[in-house]
Every structure is written in C-alpha cells, then in structure tokens.
C-alpha cells in the first residue's frame, strides 16, 4: 500500500512539474523574449521569502531586459503569462493609439456582494465608460477651487499637530501625514470631521487602519483575486471586509440623508456625487459609496507617501529645502498670507520638487492593463491574446539613465520649464496616461502642496538617526513605503 501511495505522489509531483514547464514555454512558442521562471512563482517575487519588494523586483526585471535590448519581455505570474512593455513607443500604442485593445486594468471586483470594490479603478467595459463620463467633470480646476478651503483647514490641523510632536523627539512622518490625508478624505469625500490628530481612535480612523493594515488572510485573498479572477468570481469572493463595507456604506447613507433633511449644501466631493444621484440615469447609493471609497483609497496612501519621500529628500538636500521655503514665503506674501488655489499654482519650484519625488518614488510602481481583444504588435508577427495582463514597469522607466541621467540624484531641475520638454514621452507617468489616467491628480497635488507648504513654512526638517540609510522598501506593500519608516527631526522656523 505504501509503495502504491508513493508512486501516486511521485507521479503527481512529476505531472505538476511538467505542467509548470509546459506553461513556462508560452512566450518561447510565440517568439517573445522572456525571463527565466522558477516553480511555482514564475518570475514573481517569492511571497514566502520576501527577498525584495514588488518595486525592486520589477525594477530589476526592467533593467535586465533593457540591458539585453528588449522592447518587451514575457513574464509569468505563477503559470499565467504576463507581458512587460519596455519601449516608450510601444507604450504610446498601448496607452493611447490602440487603447481600445487595453481598456481594462485587470483587477477583480464583485459589484453584487462587494459593492465597494466596484469603483472607477476596477470597473471594465461600458460600466467604466459610463462612470468615467459622469465623474470626469468633477475634478476640474473649478471644482478644486471649491474644495481648497476644506483642505487648507486640514493643513492647519497638520501644522498644529506637528508643532506639538516636534518637541517630543523624532517623528515618523508617514504616520503624521496619513492622519492629515484621513482628515481631508473624511471632510471632502464623506462630509465628516475625523479629528485624527486629537482623536486617533475615532471610528473613521479605526476602519482606515483596518483597511490599510490588512491581515495575512486578506492579503492572500487579494493575491487570489488578482491571479485567479475567474475563481474569485466563481466563489463570489469579497476583497473588502464586511466591517469596512458596513461602516463606509453607513457613513455615506447617513451623510446623504442628513444633507437632504437639512438642505445643507457643501462644496465637496460628496455633494458632487449627490448631484449625480439625482440625474435621470443617476448613480445608485452603492455606486456613490464605491467612488467615495476609491477617493479614500487613492488619496490616503499616495499623497502621504509622496509627502513623506519629499521631506526625506529635502532633509538630505537642505539647500533645496530652503529654496522651496523661500518660494513659499514669497508667494504667500503676494497673497497676503492666504493659501488660495491660485497661490498654489505659483509654487513652480515646489511643483518641480514634487515631480522629481514622483519620478524617483512613484507611489504605485507598476501600471497594469489587460488585453481585451487580440492585439498584433506593431511591425511584428506576434499577437498578444485576449486576457493577457500587461505590466508597465513605471519605476524602471523613471529610473532609467537613458531617460533621466544620473537617476539616483534628486534633481528638481529636470522638470523646470526648459528641461521638462526634453523628457521622453511615456517614460514618466506617475498618474498613468490616456483615458485611464488618474482623475484625482489635481486633488492629489493640491493636498500635497498644501501639506508641504504649511510644514516647510513653519518647520525645518533634518534626518533622524532612527531612519535606516540607505532606505529599504517594505516588501509586503504594493504602494511604495519604507521598511521601518521615515523618521525626521522637525525644528520650528522663526517667523
């Protein structure tokens, strides 16, 4: 009996290995250059050893492929073929010219059982097009002006909290900035005051932490949903926990009911969504909640990450930090100390600094697209089949010395009015490109500028010994974050 069982086990193991070997031959058969794969994770970072972050993994693959002269390369996520686009000209086709072949991002959502997962970022096909058309007018410069005052109010809360914290020793700056973005999202997307600096244990902050500090099981579900969306759909998997869903649905429902009952009108994102609900083919409550949830997901992490890396680099480059501070003071003097949307637009050097931060530390280091119909690569006989996921190695492109000489150097002058015209198209895309470009980029930049303005005007930052140098990226986070955090010293500036 034991011999028979052993034979079955060995036979099964051989069959599994043979299946992986057969699967790993996909790109070779098509004549596409490929990177060597290992069983069982293919070319993915091994999630069991966490030897490198997702960003480092993709940056390394990009560098290896570029060194071999590849314009594209075949990868594998487990046994699933993935196609990495390296050449900016081909990226132009994918993002713009032939976009109709790559309209989807390839992320799983469950509109019925998991309504918060069905937002603009994940939706596909006509549902995405309909919602995109409705939401595009909500992020114009005119709309940003109306929300400016709410963000500024949150900025002053950040300034005051930093004034208290700076006397208590080094500050883990990302934690502080996450509270700032939490307050902004609570105010602009849900119409509530979070007070996360003075009341860090309030309900909104509690559910925020649960969403952005998931358990191992939640991370596993996210992995399954991305790698095996068909299976996730079959078992009606939920990627947002019931607790988070119930809280955000309840918050949106109560906020809308209160405004309708009292007649309150507030110039924020939620008010815009309420207006869209009242149109003839208006959005449902679930759709409104999902978009508010996306606003929360996108605004919370990306802006706090950008500001954290910005202050890190400015701590290493005090001359650049002082130049930004001088510009802030000059612009505010012109506007009698008032932080308006127009005053933010005059912070040209700060804009260059932020652009350089986004180049060196793109919050989302990879862009994803899914081939929705067979696509013949230009000037080749190679066809990318429907269903194949595309990987756009943003962090590799933006740290490529062919496009950005001496890429490890923090140099905001790359993006001044003279030099920005020299940047190779589709080598710099921190917000994406084409019809899938981030709609909230204006809002993200506004809250980033306001936060930096109020911090740099009032405080001088230096690097604390608690920050490990060189910094290491957190291997379990998809969004760029630092292992051990970024610790800074803050000293009040005499006004």
JSON list of C-alpha atoms in Angstrom, two decimals, residues 105-287:
[
{"chain": "A", "resi": 105, "resn": "UNK", "atom": "CA", "xyz": [-6.78, 47.21, -15.68]},
{"chain": "A", "resi": 106, "resn": "UNK", "atom": "CA", "xyz": [-7.42, 43.56, -14.97]},
{"chain": "A", "resi": 107, "resn": "UNK", "atom": "CA", "xyz": [-8.41, 43.90, -11.30]},
{"chain": "A", "resi": 108, "resn": "UNK", "atom": "CA", "xyz": [-11.20, 41.82, -9.80]},
{"chain": "A", "resi": 109, "resn": "UNK", "atom": "CA", "xyz": [-14.39, 43.37, -8.47]},
{"chain": "A", "resi": 110, "resn": "UNK", "atom": "CA", "xyz": [-17.70, 41.98, -7.20]},
{"chain": "A", "resi": 111, "resn": "UNK", "atom": "CA", "xyz": [-20.43, 44.55, -7.75]},
{"chain": "A", "resi": 112, "resn": "UNK", "atom": "CA", "xyz": [-23.19, 42.50, -6.12]},
{"chain": "A", "resi": 113, "resn": "UNK", "atom": "CA", "xyz": [-21.62, 41.04, -2.98]},
{"chain": "A", "resi": 114, "resn": "UNK", "atom": "CA", "xyz": [-18.78, 43.52, -2.51]},
{"chain": "A", "resi": 115, "resn": "UNK", "atom": "CA", "xyz": [-20.11, 46.91, -3.75]},
{"chain": "A", "resi": 116, "resn": "UNK", "atom": "CA", "xyz": [-17.15, 48.99, -2.57]},
{"chain": "A", "resi": 117, "resn": "UNK", "atom": "CA", "xyz": [-14.85, 47.01, -4.87]},
{"chain": "A", "resi": 118, "resn": "UNK", "atom": "CA", "xyz": [-16.76, 48.18, -7.98]},
{"chain": "A", "resi": 119, "resn": "UNK", "atom": "CA", "xyz": [-15.30, 51.65, -8.44]},
{"chain": "A", "resi": 120, "resn": "UNK", "atom": "CA", "xyz": [-13.79, 53.57, -11.34]},
{"chain": "A", "resi": 121, "resn": "UNK", "atom": "CA", "xyz": [-10.34, 52.00, -10.88]},
{"chain": "A", "resi": 122, "resn": "UNK", "atom": "CA", "xyz": [-11.56, 48.40, -11.24]},
{"chain": "A", "resi": 123, "resn": "UNK", "atom": "CA", "xyz": [-14.64, 48.64, -13.48]},
{"chain": "A", "resi": 124, "resn": "UNK", "atom": "CA", "xyz": [-14.48, 47.45, -17.08]},
{"chain": "A", "resi": 125, "resn": "UNK", "atom": "CA", "xyz": [-16.17, 47.96, -20.43]},
{"chain": "A", "resi": 126, "resn": "UNK", "atom": "CA", "xyz": [-19.28, 50.09, -20.75]},
{"chain": "A", "resi": 127, "resn": "UNK", "atom": "CA", "xyz": [-19.76, 50.38, -16.98]},
{"chain": "A", "resi": 128, "resn": "UNK", "atom": "CA", "xyz": [-16.37, 52.03, -16.73]},
{"chain": "A", "resi": 129, "resn": "UNK", "atom": "CA", "xyz": [-17.02, 54.30, -19.74]},
{"chain": "A", "resi": 130, "resn": "UNK", "atom": "CA", "xyz": [-20.37, 55.45, -18.32]},
{"chain": "A", "resi": 131, "resn": "UNK", "atom": "CA", "xyz": [-18.94, 56.21, -14.91]},
{"chain": "A", "resi": 132, "resn": "UNK", "atom": "CA", "xyz": [-15.84, 57.86, -16.33]},
{"chain": "A", "resi": 133, "resn": "UNK", "atom": "CA", "xyz": [-18.00, 60.23, -18.37]},
{"chain": "A", "resi": 134, "resn": "UNK", "atom": "CA", "xyz": [-20.00, 61.15, -15.26]},
{"chain": "A", "resi": 135, "resn": "UNK", "atom": "CA", "xyz": [-17.03, 61.68, -12.97]},
{"chain": "A", "resi": 136, "resn": "UNK", "atom": "CA", "xyz": [-14.62, 63.49, -15.31]},
{"chain": "A", "resi": 137, "resn": "UNK", "atom": "CA", "xyz": [-16.27, 66.93, -14.78]},
{"chain": "A", "resi": 138, "resn": "UNK", "atom": "CA", "xyz": [-15.95, 66.56, -11.00]},
{"chain": "A", "resi": 139, "resn": "UNK", "atom": "CA", "xyz": [-12.19, 67.04, -10.97]},
{"chain": "A", "resi": 140, "resn": "UNK", "atom": "CA", "xyz": [-11.80, 70.25, -12.98]},
{"chain": "A", "resi": 141, "resn": "UNK", "atom": "CA", "xyz": [-9.78, 73.19, -11.68]},
{"chain": "A", "resi": 142, "resn": "UNK", "atom": "CA", "xyz": [-13.04, 74.98, -10.89]},
{"chain": "A", "resi": 143, "resn": "UNK", "atom": "CA", "xyz": [-14.15, 72.11, -8.64]},
{"chain": "A", "resi": 144, "resn": "UNK", "atom": "CA", "xyz": [-10.75, 72.04, -6.95]},
{"chain": "A", "resi": 145, "resn": "UNK", "atom": "CA", "xyz": [-11.11, 75.73, -6.06]},
{"chain": "A", "resi": 146, "resn": "UNK", "atom": "CA", "xyz": [-14.30, 75.00, -4.17]},
{"chain": "A", "resi": 147, "resn": "UNK", "atom": "CA", "xyz": [-12.63, 72.26, -2.11]},
{"chain": "A", "resi": 148, "resn": "UNK", "atom": "CA", "xyz": [-9.46, 74.25, -1.42]},
{"chain": "A", "resi": 149, "resn": "UNK", "atom": "CA", "xyz": [-10.77, 75.73, 1.85]},
{"chain": "A", "resi": 150, "resn": "UNK", "atom": "CA", "xyz": [-11.51, 72.30, 3.35]},
{"chain": "A", "resi": 151, "resn": "UNK", "atom": "CA", "xyz": [-8.01, 71.03, 2.54]},
{"chain": "A", "resi": 152, "resn": "UNK", "atom": "CA", "xyz": [-6.41, 74.21, 3.94]},
{"chain": "A", "resi": 153, "resn": "UNK", "atom": "CA", "xyz": [-8.35, 73.73, 7.21]},
{"chain": "A", "resi": 154, "resn": "UNK", "atom": "CA", "xyz": [-6.91, 70.21, 7.46]},
{"chain": "A", "resi": 155, "resn": "UNK", "atom": "CA", "xyz": [-3.48, 71.63, 6.64]},
{"chain": "A", "resi": 156, "resn": "UNK", "atom": "CA", "xyz": [-3.61, 73.92, 9.66]},
{"chain": "A", "resi": 157, "resn": "UNK", "atom": "CA", "xyz": [-4.52, 70.93, 11.82]},
{"chain": "A", "resi": 158, "resn": "UNK", "atom": "CA", "xyz": [-1.38, 69.22, 10.46]},
{"chain": "A", "resi": 159, "resn": "UNK", "atom": "CA", "xyz": [0.73, 72.28, 11.26]},
{"chain": "A", "resi": 160, "resn": "UNK", "atom": "CA", "xyz": [-0.56, 72.44, 14.83]},
{"chain": "A", "resi": 161, "resn": "UNK", "atom": "CA", "xyz": [-0.08, 68.72, 15.41]},
{"chain": "A", "resi": 162, "resn": "UNK", "atom": "CA", "xyz": [3.47, 68.92, 14.07]},
{"chain": "A", "resi": 163, "resn": "UNK", "atom": "CA", "xyz": [4.14, 71.83, 16.41]},
{"chain": "A", "resi": 164, "resn": "UNK", "atom": "CA", "xyz": [3.29, 69.58, 19.36]},
{"chain": "A", "resi": 165, "resn": "UNK", "atom": "CA", "xyz": [5.07, 66.49, 18.08]},
{"chain": "A", "resi": 166, "resn": "UNK", "atom": "CA", "xyz": [8.34, 68.22, 17.16]},
{"chain": "A", "resi": 167, "resn": "UNK", "atom": "CA", "xyz": [9.08, 68.88, 20.85]},
{"chain": "A", "resi": 168, "resn": "UNK", "atom": "CA", "xyz": [8.81, 65.18, 21.68]},
{"chain": "A", "resi": 169, "resn": "UNK", "atom": "CA", "xyz": [11.70, 63.85, 19.59]},
{"chain": "A", "resi": 170, "resn": "UNK", "atom": "CA", "xyz": [11.94, 62.30, 16.09]},
{"chain": "A", "resi": 171, "resn": "UNK", "atom": "CA", "xyz": [8.71, 61.97, 14.12]},
{"chain": "A", "resi": 172, "resn": "UNK", "atom": "CA", "xyz": [7.66, 59.02, 11.96]},
{"chain": "A", "resi": 173, "resn": "UNK", "atom": "CA", "xyz": [6.47, 61.38, 9.26]},
{"chain": "A", "resi": 174, "resn": "UNK", "atom": "CA", "xyz": [4.34, 58.91, 7.29]},
{"chain": "A", "resi": 175, "resn": "UNK", "atom": "CA", "xyz": [2.11, 58.27, 10.31]},
{"chain": "A", "resi": 176, "resn": "UNK", "atom": "CA", "xyz": [1.53, 62.00, 10.79]},
{"chain": "A", "resi": 177, "resn": "UNK", "atom": "CA", "xyz": [0.78, 62.57, 7.11]},
{"chain": "A", "resi": 178, "resn": "UNK", "atom": "CA", "xyz": [-1.64, 59.64, 7.00]},
{"chain": "A", "resi": 179, "resn": "UNK", "atom": "CA", "xyz": [-3.66, 61.41, 9.69]},
{"chain": "A", "resi": 180, "resn": "UNK", "atom": "CA", "xyz": [-3.63, 64.56, 7.56]},
{"chain": "A", "resi": 181, "resn": "UNK", "atom": "CA", "xyz": [-4.95, 62.74, 4.49]},
{"chain": "A", "resi": 182, "resn": "UNK", "atom": "CA", "xyz": [-7.51, 60.91, 6.65]},
{"chain": "A", "resi": 183, "resn": "UNK", "atom": "CA", "xyz": [-8.90, 64.25, 7.81]},
{"chain": "A", "resi": 184, "resn": "UNK", "atom": "CA", "xyz": [-9.06, 65.52, 4.23]},
{"chain": "A", "resi": 185, "resn": "UNK", "atom": "CA", "xyz": [-10.86, 62.46, 2.91]},
{"chain": "A", "resi": 186, "resn": "UNK", "atom": "CA", "xyz": [-13.28, 62.45, 5.81]},
{"chain": "A", "resi": 187, "resn": "UNK", "atom": "CA", "xyz": [-14.09, 66.10, 5.12]},
{"chain": "A", "resi": 188, "resn": "UNK", "atom": "CA", "xyz": [-14.23, 66.09, 1.31]},
{"chain": "A", "resi": 189, "resn": "UNK", "atom": "CA", "xyz": [-15.45, 62.58, 0.49]},
{"chain": "A", "resi": 190, "resn": "UNK", "atom": "CA", "xyz": [-17.72, 61.80, 3.43]},
{"chain": "A", "resi": 191, "resn": "UNK", "atom": "CA", "xyz": [-18.58, 65.20, 4.90]},
{"chain": "A", "resi": 192, "resn": "UNK", "atom": "CA", "xyz": [-17.42, 64.34, 8.42]},
{"chain": "A", "resi": 193, "resn": "UNK", "atom": "CA", "xyz": [-14.77, 65.72, 10.75]},
{"chain": "A", "resi": 194, "resn": "UNK", "atom": "CA", "xyz": [-12.32, 62.96, 11.68]},
{"chain": "A", "resi": 195, "resn": "UNK", "atom": "CA", "xyz": [-10.04, 64.85, 14.09]},
{"chain": "A", "resi": 196, "resn": "UNK", "atom": "CA", "xyz": [-7.44, 62.12, 13.66]},
{"chain": "A", "resi": 197, "resn": "UNK", "atom": "CA", "xyz": [-4.73, 64.19, 15.36]},
{"chain": "A", "resi": 198, "resn": "UNK", "atom": "CA", "xyz": [-6.70, 64.76, 18.56]},
{"chain": "A", "resi": 199, "resn": "UNK", "atom": "CA", "xyz": [-8.83, 61.60, 18.49]},
{"chain": "A", "resi": 200, "resn": "UNK", "atom": "CA", "xyz": [-6.79, 58.87, 16.75]},
{"chain": "A", "resi": 201, "resn": "UNK", "atom": "CA", "xyz": [-9.15, 56.15, 17.98]},
{"chain": "A", "resi": 202, "resn": "UNK", "atom": "CA", "xyz": [-12.33, 57.51, 16.42]},
{"chain": "A", "resi": 203, "resn": "UNK", "atom": "CA", "xyz": [-14.37, 55.13, 14.28]},
{"chain": "A", "resi": 204, "resn": "UNK", "atom": "CA", "xyz": [-13.22, 56.52, 10.93]},
{"chain": "A", "resi": 205, "resn": "UNK", "atom": "CA", "xyz": [-9.55, 56.17, 11.89]},
{"chain": "A", "resi": 206, "resn": "UNK", "atom": "CA", "xyz": [-10.16, 52.66, 13.23]},
{"chain": "A", "resi": 207, "resn": "UNK", "atom": "CA", "xyz": [-11.65, 51.40, 9.96]},
{"chain": "A", "resi": 208, "resn": "UNK", "atom": "CA", "xyz": [-8.94, 53.22, 8.00]},
{"chain": "A", "resi": 209, "resn": "UNK", "atom": "CA", "xyz": [-6.29, 51.26, 9.86]},
{"chain": "A", "resi": 210, "resn": "UNK", "atom": "CA", "xyz": [-8.15, 48.00, 9.25]},
{"chain": "A", "resi": 211, "resn": "UNK", "atom": "CA", "xyz": [-8.28, 48.71, 5.51]},
{"chain": "A", "resi": 212, "resn": "UNK", "atom": "CA", "xyz": [-4.64, 49.72, 5.15]},
{"chain": "A", "resi": 213, "resn": "UNK", "atom": "CA", "xyz": [-3.16, 47.21, 7.59]},
{"chain": "A", "resi": 214, "resn": "UNK", "atom": "CA", "xyz": [-4.81, 44.01, 6.36]},
{"chain": "A", "resi": 215, "resn": "UNK", "atom": "CA", "xyz": [-4.36, 40.59, 7.89]},
{"chain": "A", "resi": 216, "resn": "UNK", "atom": "CA", "xyz": [-2.37, 37.85, 6.15]},
{"chain": "A", "resi": 217, "resn": "UNK", "atom": "CA", "xyz": [-5.66, 36.23, 5.11]},
{"chain": "A", "resi": 218, "resn": "UNK", "atom": "CA", "xyz": [-6.88, 39.47, 3.50]},
{"chain": "A", "resi": 219, "resn": "UNK", "atom": "CA", "xyz": [-3.59, 39.79, 1.62]},
{"chain": "A", "resi": 220, "resn": "UNK", "atom": "CA", "xyz": [-3.99, 36.20, 0.46]},
{"chain": "A", "resi": 221, "resn": "UNK", "atom": "CA", "xyz": [-7.49, 36.96, -0.84]},
{"chain": "A", "resi": 222, "resn": "UNK", "atom": "CA", "xyz": [-6.17, 39.97, -2.75]},
{"chain": "A", "resi": 223, "resn": "UNK", "atom": "CA", "xyz": [-3.48, 37.77, -4.29]},
{"chain": "A", "resi": 224, "resn": "UNK", "atom": "CA", "xyz": [-6.02, 35.14, -5.34]},
{"chain": "A", "resi": 225, "resn": "UNK", "atom": "CA", "xyz": [-8.40, 37.74, -6.75]},
{"chain": "A", "resi": 226, "resn": "UNK", "atom": "CA", "xyz": [-5.68, 39.20, -8.97]},
{"chain": "A", "resi": 227, "resn": "UNK", "atom": "CA", "xyz": [-4.07, 35.95, -10.09]},
{"chain": "A", "resi": 228, "resn": "UNK", "atom": "CA", "xyz": [-7.29, 33.92, -10.46]},
{"chain": "A", "resi": 229, "resn": "UNK", "atom": "CA", "xyz": [-10.16, 36.38, -11.06]},
{"chain": "A", "resi": 230, "resn": "UNK", "atom": "CA", "xyz": [-12.31, 33.65, -12.63]},
{"chain": "A", "resi": 231, "resn": "UNK", "atom": "CA", "xyz": [-12.04, 31.54, -9.50]},
{"chain": "A", "resi": 232, "resn": "UNK", "atom": "CA", "xyz": [-12.69, 34.58, -7.28]},
{"chain": "A", "resi": 233, "resn": "UNK", "atom": "CA", "xyz": [-15.81, 35.34, -9.31]},
{"chain": "A", "resi": 234, "resn": "UNK", "atom": "CA", "xyz": [-16.99, 31.74, -9.10]},
{"chain": "A", "resi": 235, "resn": "UNK", "atom": "CA", "xyz": [-16.84, 31.69, -5.29]},
{"chain": "A", "resi": 236, "resn": "UNK", "atom": "CA", "xyz": [-18.13, 35.32, -5.07]},
{"chain": "A", "resi": 237, "resn": "UNK", "atom": "CA", "xyz": [-15.07, 36.43, -3.15]},
{"chain": "A", "resi": 238, "resn": "UNK", "atom": "CA", "xyz": [-15.13, 39.71, -1.23]},
{"chain": "A", "resi": 239, "resn": "UNK", "atom": "CA", "xyz": [-11.91, 41.75, -1.19]},
{"chain": "A", "resi": 240, "resn": "UNK", "atom": "CA", "xyz": [-13.29, 44.41, 1.17]},
{"chain": "A", "resi": 241, "resn": "UNK", "atom": "CA", "xyz": [-14.17, 43.09, 4.61]},
{"chain": "A", "resi": 242, "resn": "UNK", "atom": "CA", "xyz": [-17.78, 43.21, 5.78]},
{"chain": "A", "resi": 243, "resn": "UNK", "atom": "CA", "xyz": [-16.87, 45.53, 8.64]},
{"chain": "A", "resi": 244, "resn": "UNK", "atom": "CA", "xyz": [-15.24, 48.11, 6.35]},
{"chain": "A", "resi": 245, "resn": "UNK", "atom": "CA", "xyz": [-18.12, 47.83, 3.85]},
{"chain": "A", "resi": 246, "resn": "UNK", "atom": "CA", "xyz": [-20.79, 48.26, 6.51]},
{"chain": "A", "resi": 247, "resn": "UNK", "atom": "CA", "xyz": [-19.04, 51.29, 8.03]},
{"chain": "A", "resi": 248, "resn": "UNK", "atom": "CA", "xyz": [-18.50, 53.16, 4.77]},
{"chain": "A", "resi": 249, "resn": "UNK", "atom": "CA", "xyz": [-21.94, 52.35, 3.39]},
{"chain": "A", "resi": 250, "resn": "UNK", "atom": "CA", "xyz": [-23.50, 53.54, 6.66]},
{"chain": "A", "resi": 251, "resn": "UNK", "atom": "CA", "xyz": [-21.40, 56.72, 6.67]},
{"chain": "A", "resi": 252, "resn": "UNK", "atom": "CA", "xyz": [-22.35, 57.64, 3.09]},
{"chain": "A", "resi": 253, "resn": "UNK", "atom": "CA", "xyz": [-26.03, 56.77, 3.63]},
{"chain": "A", "resi": 254, "resn": "UNK", "atom": "CA", "xyz": [-26.27, 58.88, 6.80]},
{"chain": "A", "resi": 255, "resn": "UNK", "atom": "CA", "xyz": [-24.33, 61.82, 5.33]},
{"chain": "A", "resi": 256, "resn": "UNK", "atom": "CA", "xyz": [-26.62, 61.95, 2.28]},
{"chain": "A", "resi": 257, "resn": "UNK", "atom": "CA", "xyz": [-29.75, 61.64, 4.42]},
{"chain": "A", "resi": 258, "resn": "UNK", "atom": "CA", "xyz": [-28.59, 64.46, 6.70]},
{"chain": "A", "resi": 259, "resn": "UNK", "atom": "CA", "xyz": [-27.93, 66.83, 3.81]},
{"chain": "A", "resi": 260, "resn": "UNK", "atom": "CA", "xyz": [-31.28, 66.08, 2.22]},
{"chain": "A", "resi": 261, "resn": "UNK", "atom": "CA", "xyz": [-33.07, 66.57, 5.52]},
{"chain": "A", "resi": 262, "resn": "UNK", "atom": "CA", "xyz": [-31.35, 69.84, 6.47]},
{"chain": "A", "resi": 263, "resn": "UNK", "atom": "CA", "xyz": [-30.85, 71.23, 2.97]},
{"chain": "A", "resi": 264, "resn": "UNK", "atom": "CA", "xyz": [-27.14, 71.60, 3.69]},
{"chain": "A", "resi": 265, "resn": "UNK", "atom": "CA", "xyz": [-25.01, 72.14, 0.59]},
{"chain": "A", "resi": 266, "resn": "UNK", "atom": "CA", "xyz": [-21.26, 71.73, 0.93]},
{"chain": "A", "resi": 267, "resn": "UNK", "atom": "CA", "xyz": [-18.75, 72.25, -1.90]},
{"chain": "A", "resi": 268, "resn": "UNK", "atom": "CA", "xyz": [-17.12, 68.85, -1.59]},
{"chain": "A", "resi": 269, "resn": "UNK", "atom": "CA", "xyz": [-16.82, 65.58, -3.45]},
{"chain": "A", "resi": 270, "resn": "UNK", "atom": "CA", "xyz": [-19.81, 64.02, -1.72]},
{"chain": "A", "resi": 271, "resn": "UNK", "atom": "CA", "xyz": [-22.05, 66.90, -2.82]},
{"chain": "A", "resi": 272, "resn": "UNK", "atom": "CA", "xyz": [-20.99, 66.31, -6.41]},
{"chain": "A", "resi": 273, "resn": "UNK", "atom": "CA", "xyz": [-21.87, 62.62, -6.09]},
{"chain": "A", "resi": 274, "resn": "UNK", "atom": "CA", "xyz": [-25.27, 63.50, -4.60]},
{"chain": "A", "resi": 275, "resn": "UNK", "atom": "CA", "xyz": [-25.89, 65.64, -7.69]},
{"chain": "A", "resi": 276, "resn": "UNK", "atom": "CA", "xyz": [-25.03, 62.68, -9.91]},
{"chain": "A", "resi": 277, "resn": "UNK", "atom": "CA", "xyz": [-27.52, 60.52, -7.98]},
{"chain": "A", "resi": 278, "resn": "UNK", "atom": "CA", "xyz": [-30.31, 62.94, -8.80]},
{"chain": "A", "resi": 279, "resn": "UNK", "atom": "CA", "xyz": [-29.83, 62.83, -12.58]},
{"chain": "A", "resi": 280, "resn": "UNK", "atom": "CA", "xyz": [-32.32, 60.91, -14.72]},
{"chain": "A", "resi": 281, "resn": "UNK", "atom": "CA", "xyz": [-29.91, 57.99, -15.16]},
{"chain": "A", "resi": 282, "resn": "UNK", "atom": "CA", "xyz": [-28.32, 58.74, -11.83]},
{"chain": "A", "resi": 283, "resn": "UNK", "atom": "CA", "xyz": [-25.85, 56.74, -9.80]},
{"chain": "A", "resi": 284, "resn": "UNK", "atom": "CA", "xyz": [-27.07, 54.32, -7.15]},
{"chain": "A", "resi": 285, "resn": "UNK", "atom": "CA", "xyz": [-26.17, 54.62, -3.47]},
{"chain": "A", "resi": 286, "resn": "UNK", "atom": "CA", "xyz": [-23.79, 51.69, -3.89]},
{"chain": "A", "resi": 287, "resn": "UNK", "atom": "CA", "xyz": [-22.03, 53.40, -6.81]}
]
